[in-house]
CSV table of C-alpha atoms in Angstrom, one decimal:
chain,number,residue,atom,x,y,z
G,1,MET,CA,26.7,-28.2,-8.5
G,2,SER,CA,27.4,-30.0,-11.8
G,3,ALA,CA,25.4,-33.1,-12.9
G,4,ASP,CA,28.3,-35.3,-14.1
G,5,ARG,CA,28.6,-39.1,-13.5
G,6,SER,CA,31.4,-38.7,-10.9
G,7,SER,CA,29.2,-36.5,-8.5
G,8,PRO,CA,28.1,-38.5,-5.5
G,9,LEU,CA,24.5,-37.2,-5.8
G,10,SER,CA,21.2,-38.7,-4.8
G,11,VAL,CA,18.6,-39.3,-7.5
G,12,LEU,CA,16.8,-36.1,-6.6
G,13,GLU,CA,20.0,-34.0,-6.3
G,14,PHE,CA,21.1,-35.3,-9.7
G,15,GLY,CA,17.8,-34.4,-11.4
G,16,ARG,CA,17.9,-30.9,-9.9
G,17,ALA,CA,21.5,-30.5,-11.1
G,18,ILE,CA,20.5,-31.4,-14.6
G,19,LEU,CA,17.8,-28.8,-14.6
G,20,HIS,CA,20.1,-26.1,-13.2
G,21,ASP,CA,22.8,-26.9,-15.8
G,22,GLU,CA,20.3,-26.5,-18.6
G,23,ALA,CA,18.9,-23.3,-17.1
G,24,ARG,CA,22.4,-21.8,-17.1
G,25,SER,CA,22.8,-22.7,-20.7
G,26,LEU,CA,19.6,-20.8,-21.5
G,27,ASP,CA,21.0,-17.7,-19.6
G,28,ALA,CA,24.1,-18.0,-21.8
G,29,LEU,CA,22.0,-18.2,-24.9
G,30,ALA,CA,20.0,-15.2,-24.0
G,31,ASP,CA,23.1,-13.2,-23.3
G,32,ASP,CA,24.6,-14.1,-26.7
G,33,LEU,CA,21.6,-12.9,-28.8
G,34,GLY,CA,22.5,-10.1,-31.1
G,35,ALA,CA,22.1,-8.7,-34.6
G,36,PRO,CA,21.6,-12.2,-36.2
G,37,PHE,CA,18.5,-12.7,-34.1
G,38,GLU,CA,17.1,-9.3,-35.2
G,39,GLU,CA,17.8,-10.2,-38.8
G,40,ALA,CA,16.1,-13.6,-38.4
G,41,VAL,CA,13.0,-11.9,-37.0
G,42,ARG,CA,13.0,-9.4,-39.9
G,43,LEU,CA,13.2,-12.2,-42.5
G,44,ILE,CA,10.3,-14.1,-41.0
G,45,CYS,CA,8.1,-11.0,-40.6
G,46,GLU,CA,8.7,-10.0,-44.2
G,47,CYS,CA,8.2,-13.5,-45.6
G,48,LYS,CA,5.7,-13.5,-48.4
G,49,GLY,CA,5.4,-17.2,-48.6
G,50,LYS,CA,5.8,-19.8,-45.8
G,51,LEU,CA,8.4,-20.6,-43.2
G,52,ILE,CA,10.1,-23.9,-43.7
G,53,VAL,CA,11.7,-25.5,-40.7
G,54,SER,CA,14.0,-28.4,-41.3
G,55,GLY,CA,16.3,-30.7,-39.4
G,56,LEU,CA,17.3,-34.3,-38.9
G,57,GLY,CA,17.3,-36.6,-35.8
G,58,LYS,CA,16.7,-34.7,-32.5
G,59,SER,CA,17.1,-31.4,-34.4
G,60,GLY,CA,14.2,-32.6,-36.6
G,61,HIS,CA,12.0,-33.3,-33.5
G,62,VAL,CA,12.7,-29.9,-32.2
G,63,GLY,CA,12.2,-28.3,-35.6
G,64,ARG,CA,8.7,-29.9,-35.9
G,65,LYS,CA,7.8,-28.3,-32.6
G,66,ILE,CA,9.2,-24.9,-33.7
G,67,ALA,CA,7.2,-25.1,-37.0
G,68,ALA,CA,4.0,-25.9,-35.0
G,69,THR,CA,4.6,-23.0,-32.7
G,70,PHE,CA,5.0,-20.6,-35.6
G,71,ALA,CA,1.9,-22.0,-37.3
G,72,SER,CA,-0.2,-21.6,-34.1
G,73,THR,CA,0.9,-18.0,-33.7
G,74,GLY,CA,0.0,-16.5,-37.0
G,75,THR,CA,3.0,-17.5,-39.3
G,76,THR,CA,2.4,-20.0,-42.0
G,77,ALA,CA,4.9,-22.7,-41.3
G,78,VAL,CA,5.7,-26.3,-42.3
G,79,PHE,CA,8.3,-28.9,-41.2
G,80,LEU,CA,10.5,-30.4,-43.8
G,81,HIS,CA,12.5,-33.5,-42.8
G,82,LEU,CA,16.0,-33.3,-44.2
G,83,ALA,CA,16.1,-36.9,-45.3
G,84,GLU,CA,12.8,-36.6,-47.1
G,85,ALA,CA,13.8,-33.3,-48.6
G,86,ILE,CA,16.5,-34.8,-50.7
G,87,HIS,CA,14.1,-37.5,-52.0
G,88,GLY,CA,11.5,-35.1,-53.5
G,89,ASP,CA,10.1,-33.0,-50.8
G,90,LEU,CA,12.2,-30.0,-51.7
G,91,GLY,CA,9.4,-29.4,-54.2
G,92,MET,CA,7.4,-27.7,-51.4
G,93,ALA,CA,9.9,-24.9,-51.2
G,94,ALA,CA,9.4,-21.9,-53.5
G,95,ASP,CA,10.6,-18.3,-54.0
G,96,GLY,CA,9.1,-16.1,-51.3
G,97,ASP,CA,9.7,-18.7,-48.6
G,98,VAL,CA,12.1,-18.4,-45.7
G,99,ALA,CA,13.9,-21.4,-44.2
G,100,ILE,CA,15.1,-22.3,-40.7
G,101,LEU,CA,17.8,-25.0,-40.9
G,102,ILE,CA,18.8,-26.7,-37.7
G,103,SER,CA,21.9,-28.8,-37.2
G,104,GLN,CA,24.1,-28.8,-34.1
G,105,SER,CA,27.2,-29.9,-36.2
G,106,GLY,CA,26.4,-27.7,-39.2
G,107,GLU,CA,27.9,-30.4,-41.5
G,108,THR,CA,25.2,-33.0,-41.8
G,109,THR,CA,25.5,-34.8,-45.2
G,110,GLU,CA,21.9,-34.0,-46.1
G,111,LEU,CA,22.4,-30.3,-45.6
G,112,GLU,CA,24.4,-29.6,-48.8
G,113,PRO,CA,21.8,-30.4,-51.4
G,114,VAL,CA,19.1,-28.7,-49.4
G,115,ILE,CA,21.2,-25.5,-49.0
G,116,ASP,CA,22.0,-25.6,-52.7
G,117,HIS,CA,18.3,-25.8,-53.6
G,118,PHE,CA,17.4,-23.0,-51.2
G,119,GLN,CA,20.1,-20.7,-52.5
G,120,HIS,CA,19.1,-21.5,-56.1
G,121,ALA,CA,15.4,-20.7,-55.3
G,122,ASN,CA,16.4,-17.5,-53.6
G,123,ILE,CA,15.1,-18.7,-50.2
G,124,PRO,CA,17.0,-17.0,-47.3
G,125,ILE,CA,18.3,-19.3,-44.7
G,126,ILE,CA,18.2,-18.8,-40.9
G,127,ALA,CA,20.8,-21.2,-39.5
G,128,ILE,CA,20.7,-22.6,-36.0
G,129,THR,CA,23.9,-24.4,-35.2
G,130,GLY,CA,26.5,-25.0,-32.5
G,131,HIS,CA,29.6,-24.3,-34.7
G,132,SER,CA,30.8,-21.3,-36.7
G,133,GLY,CA,32.7,-21.8,-39.9
G,134,THR,CA,30.6,-24.8,-40.9
G,135,MET,CA,28.7,-25.3,-44.1
G,136,LEU,CA,25.4,-24.3,-42.4
G,137,ALA,CA,26.8,-21.4,-40.6
G,138,GLU,CA,28.3,-20.0,-43.7
G,139,ALA,CA,25.1,-20.4,-45.7
G,140,GLY,CA,22.9,-18.5,-43.2
G,141,ARG,CA,21.6,-15.1,-44.0
G,142,ALA,CA,21.1,-15.0,-40.3
G,143,THR,CA,23.2,-17.5,-38.3
G,144,LEU,CA,22.2,-18.1,-34.7
G,145,LEU,CA,25.1,-19.8,-32.9
G,146,LEU,CA,24.3,-21.8,-29.8
G,147,PRO,CA,26.8,-21.2,-26.9
G,148,HIS,CA,29.4,-24.0,-26.4
G,149,TRP,CA,27.9,-25.8,-23.5
G,150,ALA,CA,28.4,-29.5,-22.6
G,151,GLU,CA,25.4,-31.8,-23.0
G,152,VAL,CA,24.2,-32.7,-19.5
G,153,GLY,CA,24.0,-36.2,-18.2
G,154,PRO,CA,26.4,-39.2,-18.0
G,155,GLU,CA,29.1,-39.2,-20.6
G,156,SER,CA,27.6,-36.0,-22.2
G,157,VAL,CA,26.6,-37.9,-25.2
G,158,ALA,CA,22.8,-37.6,-25.5
G,159,PRO,CA,21.5,-34.3,-27.1
G,160,THR,CA,20.1,-32.5,-24.1
G,161,THR,CA,21.4,-29.0,-23.6
G,162,SER,CA,21.7,-28.3,-27.3
G,163,THR,CA,18.2,-29.3,-28.0
G,164,THR,CA,16.9,-27.4,-25.0
G,165,MET,CA,18.6,-24.3,-26.3
G,166,THR,CA,17.4,-24.8,-29.8
G,167,LEU,CA,13.8,-25.3,-28.7
G,168,ALA,CA,14.0,-22.1,-26.5
G,169,LEU,CA,15.5,-20.2,-29.3
G,170,GLY,CA,12.6,-21.2,-31.6
G,171,ASP,CA,10.2,-20.0,-28.9
G,172,ALA,CA,12.0,-16.7,-28.7
G,173,LEU,CA,11.8,-16.3,-32.4
G,174,ALA,CA,8.2,-17.3,-32.6
G,175,MET,CA,7.1,-15.1,-29.7
G,176,THR,CA,9.0,-12.1,-31.0
G,177,VAL,CA,7.5,-12.5,-34.5
G,178,MET,CA,4.1,-12.8,-32.9
G,179,ARG,CA,4.6,-9.6,-31.0
G,180,GLN,CA,6.0,-7.8,-34.1
G,181,LYS,CA,3.0,-8.9,-36.2
G,182,GLY,CA,0.6,-7.8,-33.5
G,183,VAL,CA,-1.1,-11.2,-33.2
G,184,THR,CA,-3.7,-11.0,-30.4
G,185,ARG,CA,-5.3,-13.6,-28.2
G,186,THR,CA,-8.4,-13.4,-30.4
G,187,ASP,CA,-6.3,-14.2,-33.4
G,188,PHE,CA,-4.6,-17.0,-31.5
G,189,GLY,CA,-8.0,-18.4,-30.5
G,190,ARG,CA,-9.1,-18.6,-34.2
G,191,LEU,CA,-6.2,-20.9,-34.8
G,192,HIS,CA,-7.0,-23.1,-31.7
G,193,PRO,CA,-10.8,-23.8,-32.0
G,194,GLY,CA,-10.5,-27.2,-30.2
G,195,GLY,CA,-10.1,-28.3,-26.6
G,196,ALA,CA,-10.2,-26.3,-23.4
G,197,LEU,CA,-7.7,-23.8,-24.7
G,198,GLY,CA,-9.8,-23.2,-27.8
G,199,THR,CA,-12.9,-22.7,-25.7
G,200,ARG,CA,-11.2,-20.2,-23.4
G,201,LEU,CA,-10.2,-18.1,-26.4
G,202,ARG,CA,-13.7,-18.0,-28.0
G,203,PRO,CA,-15.8,-14.9,-27.8
G,204,ALA,CA,-18.4,-14.8,-25.1
G,205,ARG,CA,-21.3,-14.7,-27.7
G,206,ARG,CA,-20.4,-18.3,-28.6
G,207,LEU,CA,-21.3,-19.7,-25.2
G,208,MET,CA,-23.8,-17.2,-23.8
G,209,HIS,CA,-27.5,-17.9,-23.1
G,210,GLY,CA,-29.4,-15.4,-25.3
G,211,GLY,CA,-32.7,-14.9,-26.9
G,212,LYS,CA,-35.6,-16.6,-25.1
G,213,SER,CA,-33.1,-18.0,-22.6
G,214,LEU,CA,-32.2,-14.6,-21.3
G,215,PRO,CA,-33.7,-13.9,-17.9
G,216,LEU,CA,-34.8,-10.3,-17.6
G,217,THR,CA,-37.2,-8.2,-15.5
G,218,ARG,CA,-38.0,-4.5,-15.2
G,219,GLU,CA,-36.7,-2.4,-12.3
G,220,ASN,CA,-40.2,-1.6,-11.2
G,221,GLY,CA,-41.4,-5.1,-11.7
G,222,SER,CA,-42.5,-7.3,-8.7
G,223,MET,CA,-40.2,-9.7,-7.0
G,224,HIS,CA,-42.8,-12.4,-7.5
G,225,ASP,CA,-42.5,-12.0,-11.2
G,226,ALA,CA,-38.7,-11.9,-11.0
G,227,ILE,CA,-38.6,-15.2,-9.1
G,228,VAL,CA,-40.9,-16.9,-11.6
G,229,GLU,CA,-38.7,-15.7,-14.5
G,230,MET,CA,-35.5,-16.6,-12.7
G,231,THR,CA,-36.8,-20.1,-11.9
G,232,ALA,CA,-37.9,-20.7,-15.5
G,233,LYS,CA,-34.6,-19.7,-17.0
G,234,ARG,CA,-32.6,-21.8,-14.4
G,235,LEU,CA,-29.4,-19.7,-14.5
G,236,GLY,CA,-29.4,-18.6,-10.9
G,237,VAL,CA,-29.5,-14.9,-11.9
G,238,ILE,CA,-31.8,-12.4,-13.5
G,239,GLY,CA,-31.0,-9.1,-15.1
G,240,VAL,CA,-32.9,-5.9,-14.1
G,241,THR,CA,-33.4,-3.3,-16.8
G,242,ASP,CA,-34.8,0.3,-16.8
G,243,ASP,CA,-37.6,1.4,-19.1
G,244,ALA,CA,-35.2,1.9,-22.0
G,245,GLY,CA,-34.0,-1.7,-21.7
G,246,TYR,CA,-30.6,-0.9,-20.3
G,247,LEU,CA,-29.1,-3.2,-17.6
G,248,VAL,CA,-29.1,-1.5,-14.2
G,249,GLY,CA,-28.6,-4.4,-11.9
G,250,VAL,CA,-28.9,-8.1,-11.3
G,251,ILE,CA,-30.5,-10.4,-8.7
G,252,THR,CA,-28.9,-13.7,-7.9
G,253,ASP,CA,-29.9,-16.7,-5.8
G,254,GLY,CA,-27.7,-15.3,-3.1
G,255,ASP,CA,-29.5,-12.0,-3.1
G,256,LEU,CA,-32.8,-13.8,-2.6
G,257,ARG,CA,-31.5,-15.8,0.3
G,258,ARG,CA,-30.0,-12.7,2.0
G,259,ASN,CA,-33.3,-10.7,1.5
G,260,MET,CA,-35.9,-13.4,2.1
G,261,GLU,CA,-36.8,-12.1,5.5
G,262,ARG,CA,-37.9,-8.9,3.8
G,263,GLY,CA,-40.7,-10.7,2.0
G,264,LEU,CA,-41.6,-10.4,-1.7
G,265,ASP,CA,-43.7,-7.3,-1.4
G,266,HIS,CA,-40.9,-5.3,-3.2
G,267,THR,CA,-39.8,-4.3,-6.6
G,268,ALA,CA,-36.9,-5.9,-8.4
G,269,GLY,CA,-35.0,-2.6,-8.1
G,270,GLU,CA,-35.1,-2.9,-4.3
G,271,PHE,CA,-33.5,-6.3,-4.3
G,272,MET,CA,-31.0,-5.9,-7.1
G,273,THR,CA,-27.3,-5.3,-6.9
G,274,ARG,CA,-26.5,-2.2,-9.0
G,275,ASP,CA,-23.7,-1.9,-11.6
G,276,PRO,CA,-22.9,-5.6,-12.0
G,277,LYS,CA,-19.8,-6.9,-13.7
G,278,THR,CA,-20.4,-7.4,-17.4
G,279,ILE,CA,-18.5,-8.3,-20.6
G,280,GLY,CA,-19.0,-7.6,-24.2
G,281,PRO,CA,-20.0,-10.2,-26.9
G,282,ASP,CA,-16.6,-10.2,-28.4
G,283,ASP,CA,-14.7,-10.4,-25.1
G,284,LEU,CA,-13.0,-13.8,-24.6
G,285,ILE,CA,-14.1,-16.6,-22.4
G,286,ASP,CA,-10.7,-16.3,-20.7
G,287,ASP,CA,-11.6,-12.7,-19.7
G,288,ALA,CA,-14.8,-14.0,-18.2
G,289,LEU,CA,-13.0,-16.7,-16.2
G,290,ALA,CA,-10.7,-14.0,-14.7
G,291,LEU,CA,-13.8,-12.0,-13.6
G,292,PHE,CA,-15.5,-15.1,-12.2
G,293,ASP,CA,-12.3,-15.9,-10.2
G,294,GLU,CA,-11.6,-12.3,-9.0
G,295,TYR,CA,-15.1,-11.4,-7.9
G,296,LYS,CA,-16.3,-14.9,-6.8
G,297,ILE,CA,-19.4,-14.8,-9.1
G,298,THR,CA,-20.9,-17.5,-11.2
G,299,ALA,CA,-22.7,-15.5,-14.0
G,300,LEU,CA,-22.0,-12.5,-16.1
G,301,PHE,CA,-24.3,-10.5,-18.3
G,302,VAL,CA,-23.1,-10.0,-21.9
G,303,VAL,CA,-24.0,-6.5,-23.0
G,304,LYS,CA,-23.7,-4.2,-25.9
G,305,ASP,CA,-22.8,-0.6,-24.9
G,306,ASP,CA,-24.3,1.9,-27.3
G,307,GLY,CA,-22.9,4.9,-25.4
G,308,LEU,CA,-26.1,5.6,-23.5
G,309,GLY,CA,-26.2,2.3,-21.6
G,310,LYS,CA,-25.6,-1.4,-21.7
G,311,LYS,CA,-28.2,-3.5,-23.5
G,312,PRO,CA,-28.2,-7.1,-22.2
G,313,VAL,CA,-27.9,-9.7,-25.0
G,314,GLY,CA,-26.9,-12.8,-23.0
G,315,VAL,CA,-25.8,-14.5,-19.9
G,316,LEU,CA,-22.5,-16.4,-19.5
G,317,HIS,CA,-22.5,-19.0,-16.7
G,318,ILE,CA,-19.4,-20.4,-15.1
G,319,HIS,CA,-20.7,-23.9,-15.7
G,320,ASP,CA,-20.6,-23.3,-19.4
G,321,CYS,CA,-16.9,-22.4,-19.4
G,322,PRO,CA,-13.9,-24.7,-19.1
G,323,THR,CA,-12.7,-24.9,-15.5
G,324,ALA,CA,-8.9,-25.1,-16.3
G,325,ARG,CA,-7.3,-21.7,-17.0
């Protein structure tokens, strides 16, 4: 069902048709990818300087997002507005850089001096355009042509499908380059230190309770002493160690409730749950959240494994972690 103005569609049906039309354009774009895409990825991966993404109008808005996506995934990238470029900002471009130029028409007036400068500075151009044989298409070392697909919506005048395809193509480039460079979640987290996302991608050692806040008792210690320590540290859990200091079990508030009828005339080893779930100091908070969710637990001991056993160095509590995953 096509979303044109003559279709007798309800508001909801029309909105769905818009989305389906744009989704089909993305399928066509994916099917059209070929050698130019591989060349574009190679150019970006081998770039010794920075990636410059440039466009004007709606292409500029999309280009700014593409540059931000590259920058956040391990590729030094900047956005260069075409109009500002021809009034002095071309000075940011230098030998060793790679440029992505975006223009649906491929013939925007501002393109010519920018292309001339890039070629003079030996900056390879990755062109994203909707038309072959244009100034931009001919200038591209790697030219990525968008499929001929009508802009969705009444009169087909607003940039819609073309900008959606361009944005998705930028994502495909950035994610492929990220994979080729071997950028990990840890690397990504270093570039996103703020907000809930940044917190989830921090290592566990950043949020764990360690040192004097770490609740521990010996396996042969009394349950009375364990409860005193557990209450003092106020984390709802206590780690149980053997004589060598390796973690062998944990006791939680839930364990106490389930075993209260047995009385406290027992050792910690008799009450503990053996082989508890643990994480390492450099494991990500996001990994801890997955364990909290999968095993329905609220605390994890952070341990260092020396090959002989796991030495507890901290406790990570679910209340210290962002709730949104």
